[in-house]
mmCIF file of C-alpha atoms in Angstrom:
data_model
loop_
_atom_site.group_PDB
_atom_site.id
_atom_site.type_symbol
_atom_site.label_atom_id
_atom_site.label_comp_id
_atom_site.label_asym_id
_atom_site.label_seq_id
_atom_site.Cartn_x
_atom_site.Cartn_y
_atom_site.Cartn_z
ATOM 1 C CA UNK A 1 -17.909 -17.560 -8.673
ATOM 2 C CA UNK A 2 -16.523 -17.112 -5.368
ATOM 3 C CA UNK A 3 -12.612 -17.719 -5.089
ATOM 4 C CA UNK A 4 -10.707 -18.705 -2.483
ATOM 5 C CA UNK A 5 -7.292 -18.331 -2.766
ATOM 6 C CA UNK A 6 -4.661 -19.764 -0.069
ATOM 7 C CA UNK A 7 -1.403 -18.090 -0.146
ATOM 8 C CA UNK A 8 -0.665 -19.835 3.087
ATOM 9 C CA UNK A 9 1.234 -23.493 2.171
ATOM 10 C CA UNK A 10 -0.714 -25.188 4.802
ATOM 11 C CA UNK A 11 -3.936 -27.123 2.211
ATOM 12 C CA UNK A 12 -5.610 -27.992 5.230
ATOM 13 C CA UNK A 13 -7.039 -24.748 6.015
ATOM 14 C CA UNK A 14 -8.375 -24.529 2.242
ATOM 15 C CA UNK A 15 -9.767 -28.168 3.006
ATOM 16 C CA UNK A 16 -11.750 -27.360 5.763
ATOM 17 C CA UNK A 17 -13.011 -24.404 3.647
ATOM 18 C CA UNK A 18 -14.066 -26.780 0.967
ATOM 19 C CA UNK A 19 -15.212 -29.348 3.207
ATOM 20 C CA UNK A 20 -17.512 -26.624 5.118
ATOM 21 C CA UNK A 21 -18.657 -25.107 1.871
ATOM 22 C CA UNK A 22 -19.703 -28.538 0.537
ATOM 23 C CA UNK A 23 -21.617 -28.916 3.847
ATOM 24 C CA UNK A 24 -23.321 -25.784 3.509
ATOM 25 C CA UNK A 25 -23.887 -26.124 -0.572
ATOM 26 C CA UNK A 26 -21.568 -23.137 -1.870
ATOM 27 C CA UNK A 27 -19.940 -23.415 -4.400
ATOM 28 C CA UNK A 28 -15.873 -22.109 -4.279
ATOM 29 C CA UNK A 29 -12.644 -22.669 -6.350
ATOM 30 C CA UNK A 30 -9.679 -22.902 -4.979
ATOM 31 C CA UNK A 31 -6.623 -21.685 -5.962
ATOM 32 C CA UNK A 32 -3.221 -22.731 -4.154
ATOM 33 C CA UNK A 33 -1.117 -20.292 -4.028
ATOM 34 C CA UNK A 34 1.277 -21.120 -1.239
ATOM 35 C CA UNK A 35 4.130 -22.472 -3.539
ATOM 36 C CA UNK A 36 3.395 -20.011 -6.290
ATOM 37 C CA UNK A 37 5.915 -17.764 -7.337
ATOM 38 C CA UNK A 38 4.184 -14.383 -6.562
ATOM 39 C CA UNK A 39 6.510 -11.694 -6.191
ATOM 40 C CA UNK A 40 5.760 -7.936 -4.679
ATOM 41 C CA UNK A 41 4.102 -5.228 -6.600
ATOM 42 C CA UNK A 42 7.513 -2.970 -7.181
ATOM 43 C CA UNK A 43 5.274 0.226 -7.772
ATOM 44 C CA UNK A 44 6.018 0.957 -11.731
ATOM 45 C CA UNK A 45 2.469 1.974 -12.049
ATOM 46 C CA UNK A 46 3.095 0.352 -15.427
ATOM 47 C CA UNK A 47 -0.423 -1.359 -15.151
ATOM 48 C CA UNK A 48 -1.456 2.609 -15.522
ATOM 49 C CA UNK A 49 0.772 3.980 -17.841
ATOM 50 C CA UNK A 50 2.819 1.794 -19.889
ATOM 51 C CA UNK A 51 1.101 -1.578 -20.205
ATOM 52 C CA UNK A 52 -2.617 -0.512 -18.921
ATOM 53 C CA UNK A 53 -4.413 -3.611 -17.134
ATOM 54 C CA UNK A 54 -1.257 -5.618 -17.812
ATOM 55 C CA UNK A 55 1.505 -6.363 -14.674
ATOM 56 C CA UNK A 56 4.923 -6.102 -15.567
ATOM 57 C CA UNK A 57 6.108 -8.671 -12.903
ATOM 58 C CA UNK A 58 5.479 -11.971 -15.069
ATOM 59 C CA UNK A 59 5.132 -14.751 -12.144
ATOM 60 C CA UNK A 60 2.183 -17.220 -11.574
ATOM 61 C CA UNK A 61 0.294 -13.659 -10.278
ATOM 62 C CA UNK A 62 -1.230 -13.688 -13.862
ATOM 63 C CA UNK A 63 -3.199 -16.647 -14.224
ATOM 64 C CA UNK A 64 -5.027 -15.705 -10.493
ATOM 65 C CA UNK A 65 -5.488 -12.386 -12.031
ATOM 66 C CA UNK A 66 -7.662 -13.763 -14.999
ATOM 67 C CA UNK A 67 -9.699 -15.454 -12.405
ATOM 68 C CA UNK A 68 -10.385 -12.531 -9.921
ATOM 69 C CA UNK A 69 -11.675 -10.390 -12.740
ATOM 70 C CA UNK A 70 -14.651 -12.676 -13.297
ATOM 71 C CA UNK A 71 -15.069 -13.746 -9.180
ATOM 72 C CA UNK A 72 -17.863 -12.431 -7.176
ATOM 73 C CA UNK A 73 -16.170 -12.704 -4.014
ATOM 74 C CA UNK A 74 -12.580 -13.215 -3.174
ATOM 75 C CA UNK A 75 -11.792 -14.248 -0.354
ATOM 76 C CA UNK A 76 -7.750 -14.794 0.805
ATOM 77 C CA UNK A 77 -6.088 -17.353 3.077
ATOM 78 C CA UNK A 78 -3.097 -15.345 4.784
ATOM 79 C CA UNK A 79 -0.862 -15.930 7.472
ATOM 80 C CA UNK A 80 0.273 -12.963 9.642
ATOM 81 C CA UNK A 81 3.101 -10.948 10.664
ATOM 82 C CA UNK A 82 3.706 -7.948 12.872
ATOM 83 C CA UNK A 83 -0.010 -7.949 13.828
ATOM 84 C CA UNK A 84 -1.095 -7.819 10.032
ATOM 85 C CA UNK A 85 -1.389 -10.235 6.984
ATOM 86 C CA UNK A 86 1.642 -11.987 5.839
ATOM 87 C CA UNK A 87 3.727 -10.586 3.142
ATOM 88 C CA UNK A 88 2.391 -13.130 0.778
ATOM 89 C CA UNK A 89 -0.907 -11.688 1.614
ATOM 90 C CA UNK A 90 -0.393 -8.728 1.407
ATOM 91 C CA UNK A 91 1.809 -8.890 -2.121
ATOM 92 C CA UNK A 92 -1.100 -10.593 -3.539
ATOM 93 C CA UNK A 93 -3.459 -7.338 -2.573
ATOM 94 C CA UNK A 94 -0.599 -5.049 -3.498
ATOM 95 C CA UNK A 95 -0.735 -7.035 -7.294
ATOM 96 C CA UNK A 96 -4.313 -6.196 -7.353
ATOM 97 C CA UNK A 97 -3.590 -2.895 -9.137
ATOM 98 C CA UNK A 98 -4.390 -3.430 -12.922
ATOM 99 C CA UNK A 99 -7.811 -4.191 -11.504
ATOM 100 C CA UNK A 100 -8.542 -0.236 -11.581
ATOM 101 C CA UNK A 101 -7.256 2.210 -14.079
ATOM 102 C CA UNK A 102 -4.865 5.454 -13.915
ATOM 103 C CA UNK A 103 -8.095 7.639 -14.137
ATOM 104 C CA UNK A 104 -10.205 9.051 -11.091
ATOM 105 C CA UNK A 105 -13.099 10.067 -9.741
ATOM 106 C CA UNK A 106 -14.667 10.731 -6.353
ATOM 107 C CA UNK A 107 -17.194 8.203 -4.605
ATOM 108 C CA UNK A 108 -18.685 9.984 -1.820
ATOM 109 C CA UNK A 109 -16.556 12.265 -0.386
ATOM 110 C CA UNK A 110 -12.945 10.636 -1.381
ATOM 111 C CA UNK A 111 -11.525 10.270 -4.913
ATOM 112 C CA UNK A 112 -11.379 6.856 -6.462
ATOM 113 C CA UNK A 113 -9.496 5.307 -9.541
ATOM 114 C CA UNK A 114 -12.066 4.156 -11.952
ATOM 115 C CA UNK A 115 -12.224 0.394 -12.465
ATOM 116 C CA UNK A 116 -11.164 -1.766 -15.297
ATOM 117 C CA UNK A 117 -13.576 -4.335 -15.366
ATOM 118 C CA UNK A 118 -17.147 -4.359 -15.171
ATOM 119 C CA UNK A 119 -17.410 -5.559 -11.518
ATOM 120 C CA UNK A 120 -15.198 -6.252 -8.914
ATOM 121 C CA UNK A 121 -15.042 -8.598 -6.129
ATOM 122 C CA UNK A 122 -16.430 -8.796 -2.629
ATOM 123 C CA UNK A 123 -13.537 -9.076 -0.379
ATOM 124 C CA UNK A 124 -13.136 -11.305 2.745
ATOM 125 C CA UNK A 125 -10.428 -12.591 4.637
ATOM 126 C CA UNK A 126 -8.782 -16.078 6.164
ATOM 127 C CA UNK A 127 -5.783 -15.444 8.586
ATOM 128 C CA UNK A 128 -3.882 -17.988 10.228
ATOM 129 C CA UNK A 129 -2.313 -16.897 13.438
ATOM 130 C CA UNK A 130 -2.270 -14.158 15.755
ATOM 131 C CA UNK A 131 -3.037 -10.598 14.177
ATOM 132 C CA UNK A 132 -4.839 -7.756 15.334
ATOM 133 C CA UNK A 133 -8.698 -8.497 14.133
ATOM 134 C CA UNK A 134 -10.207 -5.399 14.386
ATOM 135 C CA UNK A 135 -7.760 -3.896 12.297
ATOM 136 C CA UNK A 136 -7.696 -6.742 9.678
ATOM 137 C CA UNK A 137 -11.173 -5.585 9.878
ATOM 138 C CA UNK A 138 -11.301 -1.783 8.968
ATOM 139 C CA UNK A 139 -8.534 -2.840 6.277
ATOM 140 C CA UNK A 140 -10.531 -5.018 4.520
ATOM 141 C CA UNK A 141 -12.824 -2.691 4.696
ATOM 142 C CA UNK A 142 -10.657 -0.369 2.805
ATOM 143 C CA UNK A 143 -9.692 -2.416 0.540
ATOM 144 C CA UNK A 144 -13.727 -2.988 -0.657
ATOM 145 C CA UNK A 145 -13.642 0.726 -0.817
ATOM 146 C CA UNK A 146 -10.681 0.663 -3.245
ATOM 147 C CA UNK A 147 -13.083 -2.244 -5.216
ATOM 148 C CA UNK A 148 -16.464 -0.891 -5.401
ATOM 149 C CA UNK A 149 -17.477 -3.675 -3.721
ATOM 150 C CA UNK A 150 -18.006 -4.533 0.029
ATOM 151 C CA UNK A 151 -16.105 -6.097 2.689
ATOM 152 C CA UNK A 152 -16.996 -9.827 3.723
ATOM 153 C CA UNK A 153 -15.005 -9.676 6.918
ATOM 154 C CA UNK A 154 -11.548 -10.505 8.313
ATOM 155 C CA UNK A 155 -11.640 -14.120 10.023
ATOM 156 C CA UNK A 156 -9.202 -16.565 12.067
ATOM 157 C CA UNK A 157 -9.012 -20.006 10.763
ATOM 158 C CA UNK A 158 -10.793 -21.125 14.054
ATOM 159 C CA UNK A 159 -13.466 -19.143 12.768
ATOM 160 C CA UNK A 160 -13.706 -21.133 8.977
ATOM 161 C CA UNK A 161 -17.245 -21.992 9.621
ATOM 162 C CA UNK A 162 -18.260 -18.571 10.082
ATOM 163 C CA UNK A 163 -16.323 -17.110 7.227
ATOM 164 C CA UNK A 164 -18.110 -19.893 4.991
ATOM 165 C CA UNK A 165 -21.279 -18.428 6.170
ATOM 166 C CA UNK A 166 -20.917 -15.413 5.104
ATOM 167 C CA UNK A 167 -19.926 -16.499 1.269
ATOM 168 C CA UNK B 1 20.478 13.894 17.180
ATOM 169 C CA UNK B 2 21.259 11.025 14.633
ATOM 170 C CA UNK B 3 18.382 9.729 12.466
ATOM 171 C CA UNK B 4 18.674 6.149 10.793
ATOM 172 C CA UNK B 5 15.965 6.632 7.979
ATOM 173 C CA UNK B 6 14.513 3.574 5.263
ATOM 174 C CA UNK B 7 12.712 4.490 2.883
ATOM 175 C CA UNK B 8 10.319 1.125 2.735
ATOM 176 C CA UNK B 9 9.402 1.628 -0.994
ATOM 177 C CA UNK B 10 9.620 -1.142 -3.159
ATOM 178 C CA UNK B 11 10.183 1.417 -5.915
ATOM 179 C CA UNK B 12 14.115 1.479 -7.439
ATOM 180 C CA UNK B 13 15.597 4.858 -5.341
ATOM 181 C CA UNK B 14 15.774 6.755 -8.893
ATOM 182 C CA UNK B 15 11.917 6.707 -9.524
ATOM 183 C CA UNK B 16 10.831 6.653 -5.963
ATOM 184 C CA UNK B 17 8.942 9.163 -4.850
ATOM 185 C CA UNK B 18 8.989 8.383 -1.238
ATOM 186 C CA UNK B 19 13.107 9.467 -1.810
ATOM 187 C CA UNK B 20 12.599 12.804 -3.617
ATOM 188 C CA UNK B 21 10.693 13.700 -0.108
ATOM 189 C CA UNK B 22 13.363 12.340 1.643
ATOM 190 C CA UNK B 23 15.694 14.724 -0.146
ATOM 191 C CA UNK B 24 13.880 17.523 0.511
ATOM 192 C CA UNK B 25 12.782 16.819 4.009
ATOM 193 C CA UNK B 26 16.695 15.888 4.912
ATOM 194 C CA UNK B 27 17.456 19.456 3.741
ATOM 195 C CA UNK B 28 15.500 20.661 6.726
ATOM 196 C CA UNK B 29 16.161 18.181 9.102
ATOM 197 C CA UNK B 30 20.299 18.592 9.010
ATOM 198 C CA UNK B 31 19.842 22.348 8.704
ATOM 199 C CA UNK B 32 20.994 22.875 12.972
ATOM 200 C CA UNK B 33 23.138 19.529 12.948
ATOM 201 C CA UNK B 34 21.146 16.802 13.322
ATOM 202 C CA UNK B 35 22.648 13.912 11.028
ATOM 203 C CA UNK B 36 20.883 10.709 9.459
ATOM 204 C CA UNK B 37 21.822 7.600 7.255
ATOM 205 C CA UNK B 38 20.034 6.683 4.700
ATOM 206 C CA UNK B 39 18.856 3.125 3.390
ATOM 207 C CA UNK B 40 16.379 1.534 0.432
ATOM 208 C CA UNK B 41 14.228 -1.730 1.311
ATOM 209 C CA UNK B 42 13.953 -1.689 -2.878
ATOM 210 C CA UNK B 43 17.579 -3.093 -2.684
ATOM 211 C CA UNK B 44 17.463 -6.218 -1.748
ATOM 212 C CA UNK B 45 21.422 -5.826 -0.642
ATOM 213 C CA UNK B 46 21.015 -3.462 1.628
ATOM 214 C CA UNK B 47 19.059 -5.225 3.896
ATOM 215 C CA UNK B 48 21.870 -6.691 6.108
ATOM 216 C CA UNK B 49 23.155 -3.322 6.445
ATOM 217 C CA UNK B 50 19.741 -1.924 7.934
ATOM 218 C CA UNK B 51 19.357 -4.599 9.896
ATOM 219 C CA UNK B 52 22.914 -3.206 11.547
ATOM 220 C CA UNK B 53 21.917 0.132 11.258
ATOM 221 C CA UNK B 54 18.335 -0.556 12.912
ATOM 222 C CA UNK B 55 19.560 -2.820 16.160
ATOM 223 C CA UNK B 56 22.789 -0.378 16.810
ATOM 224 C CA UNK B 57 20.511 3.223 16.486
ATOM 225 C CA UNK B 58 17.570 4.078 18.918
ATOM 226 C CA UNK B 59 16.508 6.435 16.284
ATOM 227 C CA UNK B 60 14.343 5.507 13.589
ATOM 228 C CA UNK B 61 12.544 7.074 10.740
ATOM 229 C CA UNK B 62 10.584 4.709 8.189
ATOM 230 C CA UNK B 63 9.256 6.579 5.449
ATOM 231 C CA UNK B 64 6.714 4.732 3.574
ATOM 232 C CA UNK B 65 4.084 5.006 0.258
ATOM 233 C CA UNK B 66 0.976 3.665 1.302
ATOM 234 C CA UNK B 67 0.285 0.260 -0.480
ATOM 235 C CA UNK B 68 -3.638 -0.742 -0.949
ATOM 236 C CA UNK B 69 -3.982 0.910 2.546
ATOM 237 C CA UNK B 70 -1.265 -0.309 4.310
ATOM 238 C CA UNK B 71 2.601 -0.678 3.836
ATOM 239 C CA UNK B 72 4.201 -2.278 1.113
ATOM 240 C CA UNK B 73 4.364 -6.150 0.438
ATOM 241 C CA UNK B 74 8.074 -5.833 0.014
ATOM 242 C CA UNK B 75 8.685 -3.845 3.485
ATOM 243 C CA UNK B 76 6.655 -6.076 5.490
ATOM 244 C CA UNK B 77 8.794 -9.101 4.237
ATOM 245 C CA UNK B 78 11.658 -7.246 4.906
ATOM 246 C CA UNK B 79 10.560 -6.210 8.453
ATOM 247 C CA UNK B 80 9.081 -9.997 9.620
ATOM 248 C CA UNK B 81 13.087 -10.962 9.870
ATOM 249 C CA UNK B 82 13.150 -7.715 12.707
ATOM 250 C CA UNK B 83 12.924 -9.025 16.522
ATOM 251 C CA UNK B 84 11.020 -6.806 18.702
ATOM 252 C CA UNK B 85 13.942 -4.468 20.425
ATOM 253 C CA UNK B 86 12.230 -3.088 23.615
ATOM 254 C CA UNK B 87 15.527 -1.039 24.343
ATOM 255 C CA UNK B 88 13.515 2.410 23.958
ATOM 256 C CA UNK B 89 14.020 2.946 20.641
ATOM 257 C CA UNK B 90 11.816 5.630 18.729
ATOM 258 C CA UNK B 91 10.109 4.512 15.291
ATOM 259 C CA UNK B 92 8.647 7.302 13.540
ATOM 260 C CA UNK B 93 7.005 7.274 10.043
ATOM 261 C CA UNK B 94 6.762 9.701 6.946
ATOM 262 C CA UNK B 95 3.606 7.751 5.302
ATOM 263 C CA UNK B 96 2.814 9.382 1.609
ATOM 264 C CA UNK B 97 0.454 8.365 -0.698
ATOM 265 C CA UNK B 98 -1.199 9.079 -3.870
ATOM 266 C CA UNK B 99 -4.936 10.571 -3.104
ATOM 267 C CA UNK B 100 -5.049 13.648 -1.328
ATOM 268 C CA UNK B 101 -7.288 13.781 1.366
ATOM 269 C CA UNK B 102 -6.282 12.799 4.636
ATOM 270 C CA UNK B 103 -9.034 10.386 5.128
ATOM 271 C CA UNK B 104 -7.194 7.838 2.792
ATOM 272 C CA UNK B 105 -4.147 7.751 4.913
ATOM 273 C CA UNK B 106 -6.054 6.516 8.245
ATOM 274 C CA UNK B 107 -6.291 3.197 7.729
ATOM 275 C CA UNK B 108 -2.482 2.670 6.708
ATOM 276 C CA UNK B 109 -1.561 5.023 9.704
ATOM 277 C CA UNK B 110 -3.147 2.844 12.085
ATOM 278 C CA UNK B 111 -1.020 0.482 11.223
ATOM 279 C CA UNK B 112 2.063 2.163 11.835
ATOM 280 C CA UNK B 113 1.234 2.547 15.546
ATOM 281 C CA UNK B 114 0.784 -1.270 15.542
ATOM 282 C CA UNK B 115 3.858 -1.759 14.020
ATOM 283 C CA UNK B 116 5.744 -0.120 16.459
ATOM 284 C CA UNK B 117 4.272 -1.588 19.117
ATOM 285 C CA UNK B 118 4.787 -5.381 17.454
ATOM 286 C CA UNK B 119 8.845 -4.050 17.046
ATOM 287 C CA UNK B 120 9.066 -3.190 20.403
ATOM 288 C CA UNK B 121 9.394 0.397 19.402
ATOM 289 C CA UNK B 122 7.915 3.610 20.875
ATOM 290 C CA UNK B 123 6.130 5.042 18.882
ATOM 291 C CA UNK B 124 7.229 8.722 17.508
ATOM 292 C CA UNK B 125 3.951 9.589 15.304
ATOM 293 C CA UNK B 126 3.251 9.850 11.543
ATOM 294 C CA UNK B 127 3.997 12.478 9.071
ATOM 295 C CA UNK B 128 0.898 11.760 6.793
ATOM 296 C CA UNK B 129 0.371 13.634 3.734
ATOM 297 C CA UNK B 130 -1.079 12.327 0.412
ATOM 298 C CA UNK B 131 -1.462 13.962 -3.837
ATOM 299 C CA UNK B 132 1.989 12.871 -4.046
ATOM 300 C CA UNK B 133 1.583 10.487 -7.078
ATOM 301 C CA UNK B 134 2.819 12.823 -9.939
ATOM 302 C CA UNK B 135 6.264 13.959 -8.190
ATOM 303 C CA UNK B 136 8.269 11.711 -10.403
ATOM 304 C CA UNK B 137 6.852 12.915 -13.071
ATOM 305 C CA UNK B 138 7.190 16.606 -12.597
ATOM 306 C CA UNK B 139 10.096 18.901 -13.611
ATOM 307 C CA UNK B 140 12.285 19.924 -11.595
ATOM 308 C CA UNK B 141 10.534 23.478 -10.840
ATOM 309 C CA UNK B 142 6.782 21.718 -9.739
ATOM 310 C CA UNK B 143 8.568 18.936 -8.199
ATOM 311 C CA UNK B 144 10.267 21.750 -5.869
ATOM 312 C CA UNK B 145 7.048 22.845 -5.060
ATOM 313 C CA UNK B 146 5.440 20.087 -4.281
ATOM 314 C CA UNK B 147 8.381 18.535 -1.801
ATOM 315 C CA UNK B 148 9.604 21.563 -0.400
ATOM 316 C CA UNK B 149 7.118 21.776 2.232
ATOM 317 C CA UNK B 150 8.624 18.627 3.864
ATOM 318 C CA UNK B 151 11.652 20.691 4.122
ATOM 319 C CA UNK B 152 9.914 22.328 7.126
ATOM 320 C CA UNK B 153 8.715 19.206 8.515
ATOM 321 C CA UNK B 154 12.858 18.118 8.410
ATOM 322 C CA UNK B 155 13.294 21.467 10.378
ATOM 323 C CA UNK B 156 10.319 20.240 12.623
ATOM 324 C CA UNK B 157 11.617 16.714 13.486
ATOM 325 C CA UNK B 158 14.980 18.032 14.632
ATOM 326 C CA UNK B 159 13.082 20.309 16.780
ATOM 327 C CA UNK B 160 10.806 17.939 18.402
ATOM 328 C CA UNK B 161 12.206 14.904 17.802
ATOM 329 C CA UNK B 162 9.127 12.993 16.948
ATOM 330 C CA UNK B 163 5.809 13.507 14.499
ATOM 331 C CA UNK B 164 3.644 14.469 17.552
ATOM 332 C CA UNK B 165 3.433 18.194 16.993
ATOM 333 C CA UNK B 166 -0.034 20.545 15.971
ATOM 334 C CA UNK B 167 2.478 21.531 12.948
ATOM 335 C CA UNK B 168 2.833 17.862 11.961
ATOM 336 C CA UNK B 169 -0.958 17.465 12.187
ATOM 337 C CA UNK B 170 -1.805 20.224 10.349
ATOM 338 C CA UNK B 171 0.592 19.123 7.578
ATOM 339 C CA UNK B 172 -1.909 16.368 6.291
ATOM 340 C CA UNK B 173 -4.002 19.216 4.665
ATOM 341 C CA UNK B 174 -7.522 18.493 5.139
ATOM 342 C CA UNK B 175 -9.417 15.115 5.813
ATOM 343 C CA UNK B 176 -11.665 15.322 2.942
ATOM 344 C CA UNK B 177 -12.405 18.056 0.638
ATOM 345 C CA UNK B 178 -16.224 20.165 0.073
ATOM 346 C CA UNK B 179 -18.451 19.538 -2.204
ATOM 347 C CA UNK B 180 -17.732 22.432 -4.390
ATOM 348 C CA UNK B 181 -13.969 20.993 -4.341
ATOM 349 C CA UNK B 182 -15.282 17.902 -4.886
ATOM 350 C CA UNK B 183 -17.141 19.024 -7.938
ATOM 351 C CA UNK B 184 -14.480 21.247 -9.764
ATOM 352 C CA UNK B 185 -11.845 18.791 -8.998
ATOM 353 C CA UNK B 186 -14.210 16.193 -10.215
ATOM 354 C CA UNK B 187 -14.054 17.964 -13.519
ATOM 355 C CA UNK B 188 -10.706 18.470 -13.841
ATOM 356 C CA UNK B 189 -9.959 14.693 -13.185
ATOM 357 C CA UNK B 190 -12.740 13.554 -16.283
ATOM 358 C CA UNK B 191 -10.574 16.908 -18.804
ATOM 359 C CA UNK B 192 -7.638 17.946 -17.771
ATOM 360 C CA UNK B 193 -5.961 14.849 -15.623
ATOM 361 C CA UNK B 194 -6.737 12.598 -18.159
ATOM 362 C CA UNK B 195 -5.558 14.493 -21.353
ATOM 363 C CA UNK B 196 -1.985 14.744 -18.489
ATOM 364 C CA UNK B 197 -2.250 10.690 -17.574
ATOM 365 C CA UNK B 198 -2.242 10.159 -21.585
ATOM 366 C CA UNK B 199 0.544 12.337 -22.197
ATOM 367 C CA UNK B 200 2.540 10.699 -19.506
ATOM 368 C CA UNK B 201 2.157 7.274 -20.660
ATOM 369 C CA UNK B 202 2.452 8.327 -24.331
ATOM 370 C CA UNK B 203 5.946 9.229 -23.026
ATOM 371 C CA UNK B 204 6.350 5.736 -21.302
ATOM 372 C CA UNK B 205 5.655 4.401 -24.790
ATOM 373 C CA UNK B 206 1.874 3.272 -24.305
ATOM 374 C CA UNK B 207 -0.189 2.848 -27.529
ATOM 375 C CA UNK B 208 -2.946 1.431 -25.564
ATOM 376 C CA UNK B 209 -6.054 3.301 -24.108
ATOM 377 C CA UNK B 210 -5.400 3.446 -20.732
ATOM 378 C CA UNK B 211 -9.072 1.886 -20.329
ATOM 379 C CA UNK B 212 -7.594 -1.270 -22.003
ATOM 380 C CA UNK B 213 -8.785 -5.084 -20.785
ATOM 381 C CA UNK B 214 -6.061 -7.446 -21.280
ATOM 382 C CA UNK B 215 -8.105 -9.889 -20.075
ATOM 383 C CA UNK B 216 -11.775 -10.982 -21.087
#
């Protein structure tokens, strides 16, 4: 499954990724998240410890959780800030946690946390507005890292029908 | 020298981590007269009050755990509210996280420079260091250990007055570890660190195995 989810509150960029998916024959699910009460990871490491795989927060992050463990790719509709992803973006990576477990390993040459779930999704990003791309970039690049999985890219939303491409 | 510092963790003050290196590093950094203020993004009604303290000081220190590679959710809603000062003020950053080698901290360090830049800020360089996920959960006498090096960086900042130093630099530890690191430590993390991650969460009150899938 690859899922899109827009944490921006504008549905017409998640439209015209729909619209250009159904024009290129992907199939995505969309998930609007723009008026969803997602709150910021508050670093209990809880999903670790206490309540493993399990957030503490209890908001709508849940219910997008259960979907992301069984996506192939995810890819996120942000809008920026400071040069960056949007808080709302960026809370829903930070809530990503419970994804991976307290234990570690090393992949390569850097230590990992070993992952919940059997796979983990491809990672790509949406932003809307001005942000500094080649950084969005090498992040989401990181973040794959973090995932086991691979980076799909950082895009603008002038840029949709390239992002589509690559799903 | 006066030094308004936030610690941008979303974590409650008495758990955070980011503040027991505050603590220690503040030791250092008031040791020849130098004085700071302290604030906590985690409380929400504080944030007027740095606000104040940030537009009235050209002296800032953010110190920050590093948040899937970049700075925390909470601290970058805080900080969209900020406009850019271009007055000459200095923002320098303490950026911790949990992995040790330096290489994790790149990414999130890149950042910071942009961030400065974005709050019309001059940048004052990053005090990077990671393998700080376990301070809250040390005693008092390993937890010591563990922070009191930042004591020196404290001493450090005063001196120079930024994070731009060899001494700052060199205070990462290394980029990434060798192989026979790699292995032994490898070892210790599949024995030892779990047999330590289970006793800690045994003590949180977790009956689960910490390999446990909520969700199918």
């Amino acid at each position: 499954m690859i899922l899109v989810v827009n944490t921006t509150e504008d549905k017409e960029i998640s439209g015209k990724v729909m619209e250009q998916a159904k024009v290129m024959g992907k199939d995505v699910k969309v998930i609007e998240a723009g008026n969803k009460k997602i709150g910021n990871c508050i670093g209990c490491n809880y999903c670790w410890l206490k309540t493993p795989g399990e957030c503490t927060v209890k908001d709508d992050y849940e219910e997008i959780f259960k979907e992301i463990i069984h996506a192939k790719e995810l890819w996120v509709i942000s809008d920026t800030a400071l040069g960056f992803i949007n808080h709302k973006g960026k809370n829903f990576f930070d809530r990503i946690l419970p994804i991976a477990t307290m234990y570690l390993k090393f992949k390569g040459k850097e230590m990992r946390h070993v992952a919940r779930y059997k796979s983990s999704p491809d990672v790509g990003i949406i932003y809307s507005g001005e942000a500094d791309k080649a950084y969005l970039n090498r992040w989401t690049e990181r973040c794959a890292i973090n995932f086991e999985s691979k980076s799909l890219g950082a895009y603008s939303t002038e840029n949709i029908k390239e992002a589509v491409a690559c799903m | 020298m006066h030094v308004v510092i936030i610690n941008g963790s979303p974590r409650v003050k008495e758990f955070s981590n980011t503040d027991k290196i505050l603590a220690k590093f503040t030791e250092g950094l008031t040791e020849n007269g130098t004085t700071f203020e302290q604030y906590e993004v985690s409380d929400r009604k504080q944030w007027d009050a740095i606000r104040t303290a940030y537009n009235t000081n050209k002296n800032i220190l953010m110190a920050i755990p590093l948040y899937v590679e970049n700075i925390p959710g909470l601290l970058l809603e805080f900080l969209k509210t900020f406009a850019p000062k271009n007055d000459g003020t200095q923002l320098s950053f303490i950026l911790q996280g949990g992995f040790a080698e330096g290489s994790q901290l790149r990414c999130g360090e890149a950042y910071l420079e942009i961030l400065a830049k974005e709050l019309g800020c001059e940048y004052g360089g990053t005090l990077a260091k990671g393998d700080n996920f376990s301070i809250r959960f040390f005693g008092e006498q390993t937890r010591e250990r563990v922070t009191s090096p930042y004591k020196e960086m404290g001493r450090e900042f005063a001196a120079q007055g930024n994070f731009k130093s060899e001494a700052c630099r060199k205070f990462t530890g290394p980029e990434t570890f060798p192989l026979m690191i790699r292995i032994l430590v490898g070892a210790m993390f599949a024995t030892v660190a779990r047999k330590s991650f289970k006793k800690i969460a045994a003590g949180l009150g977790c009956t689960k195995s910490l390999k446990y899938r909520p969700y199918k």
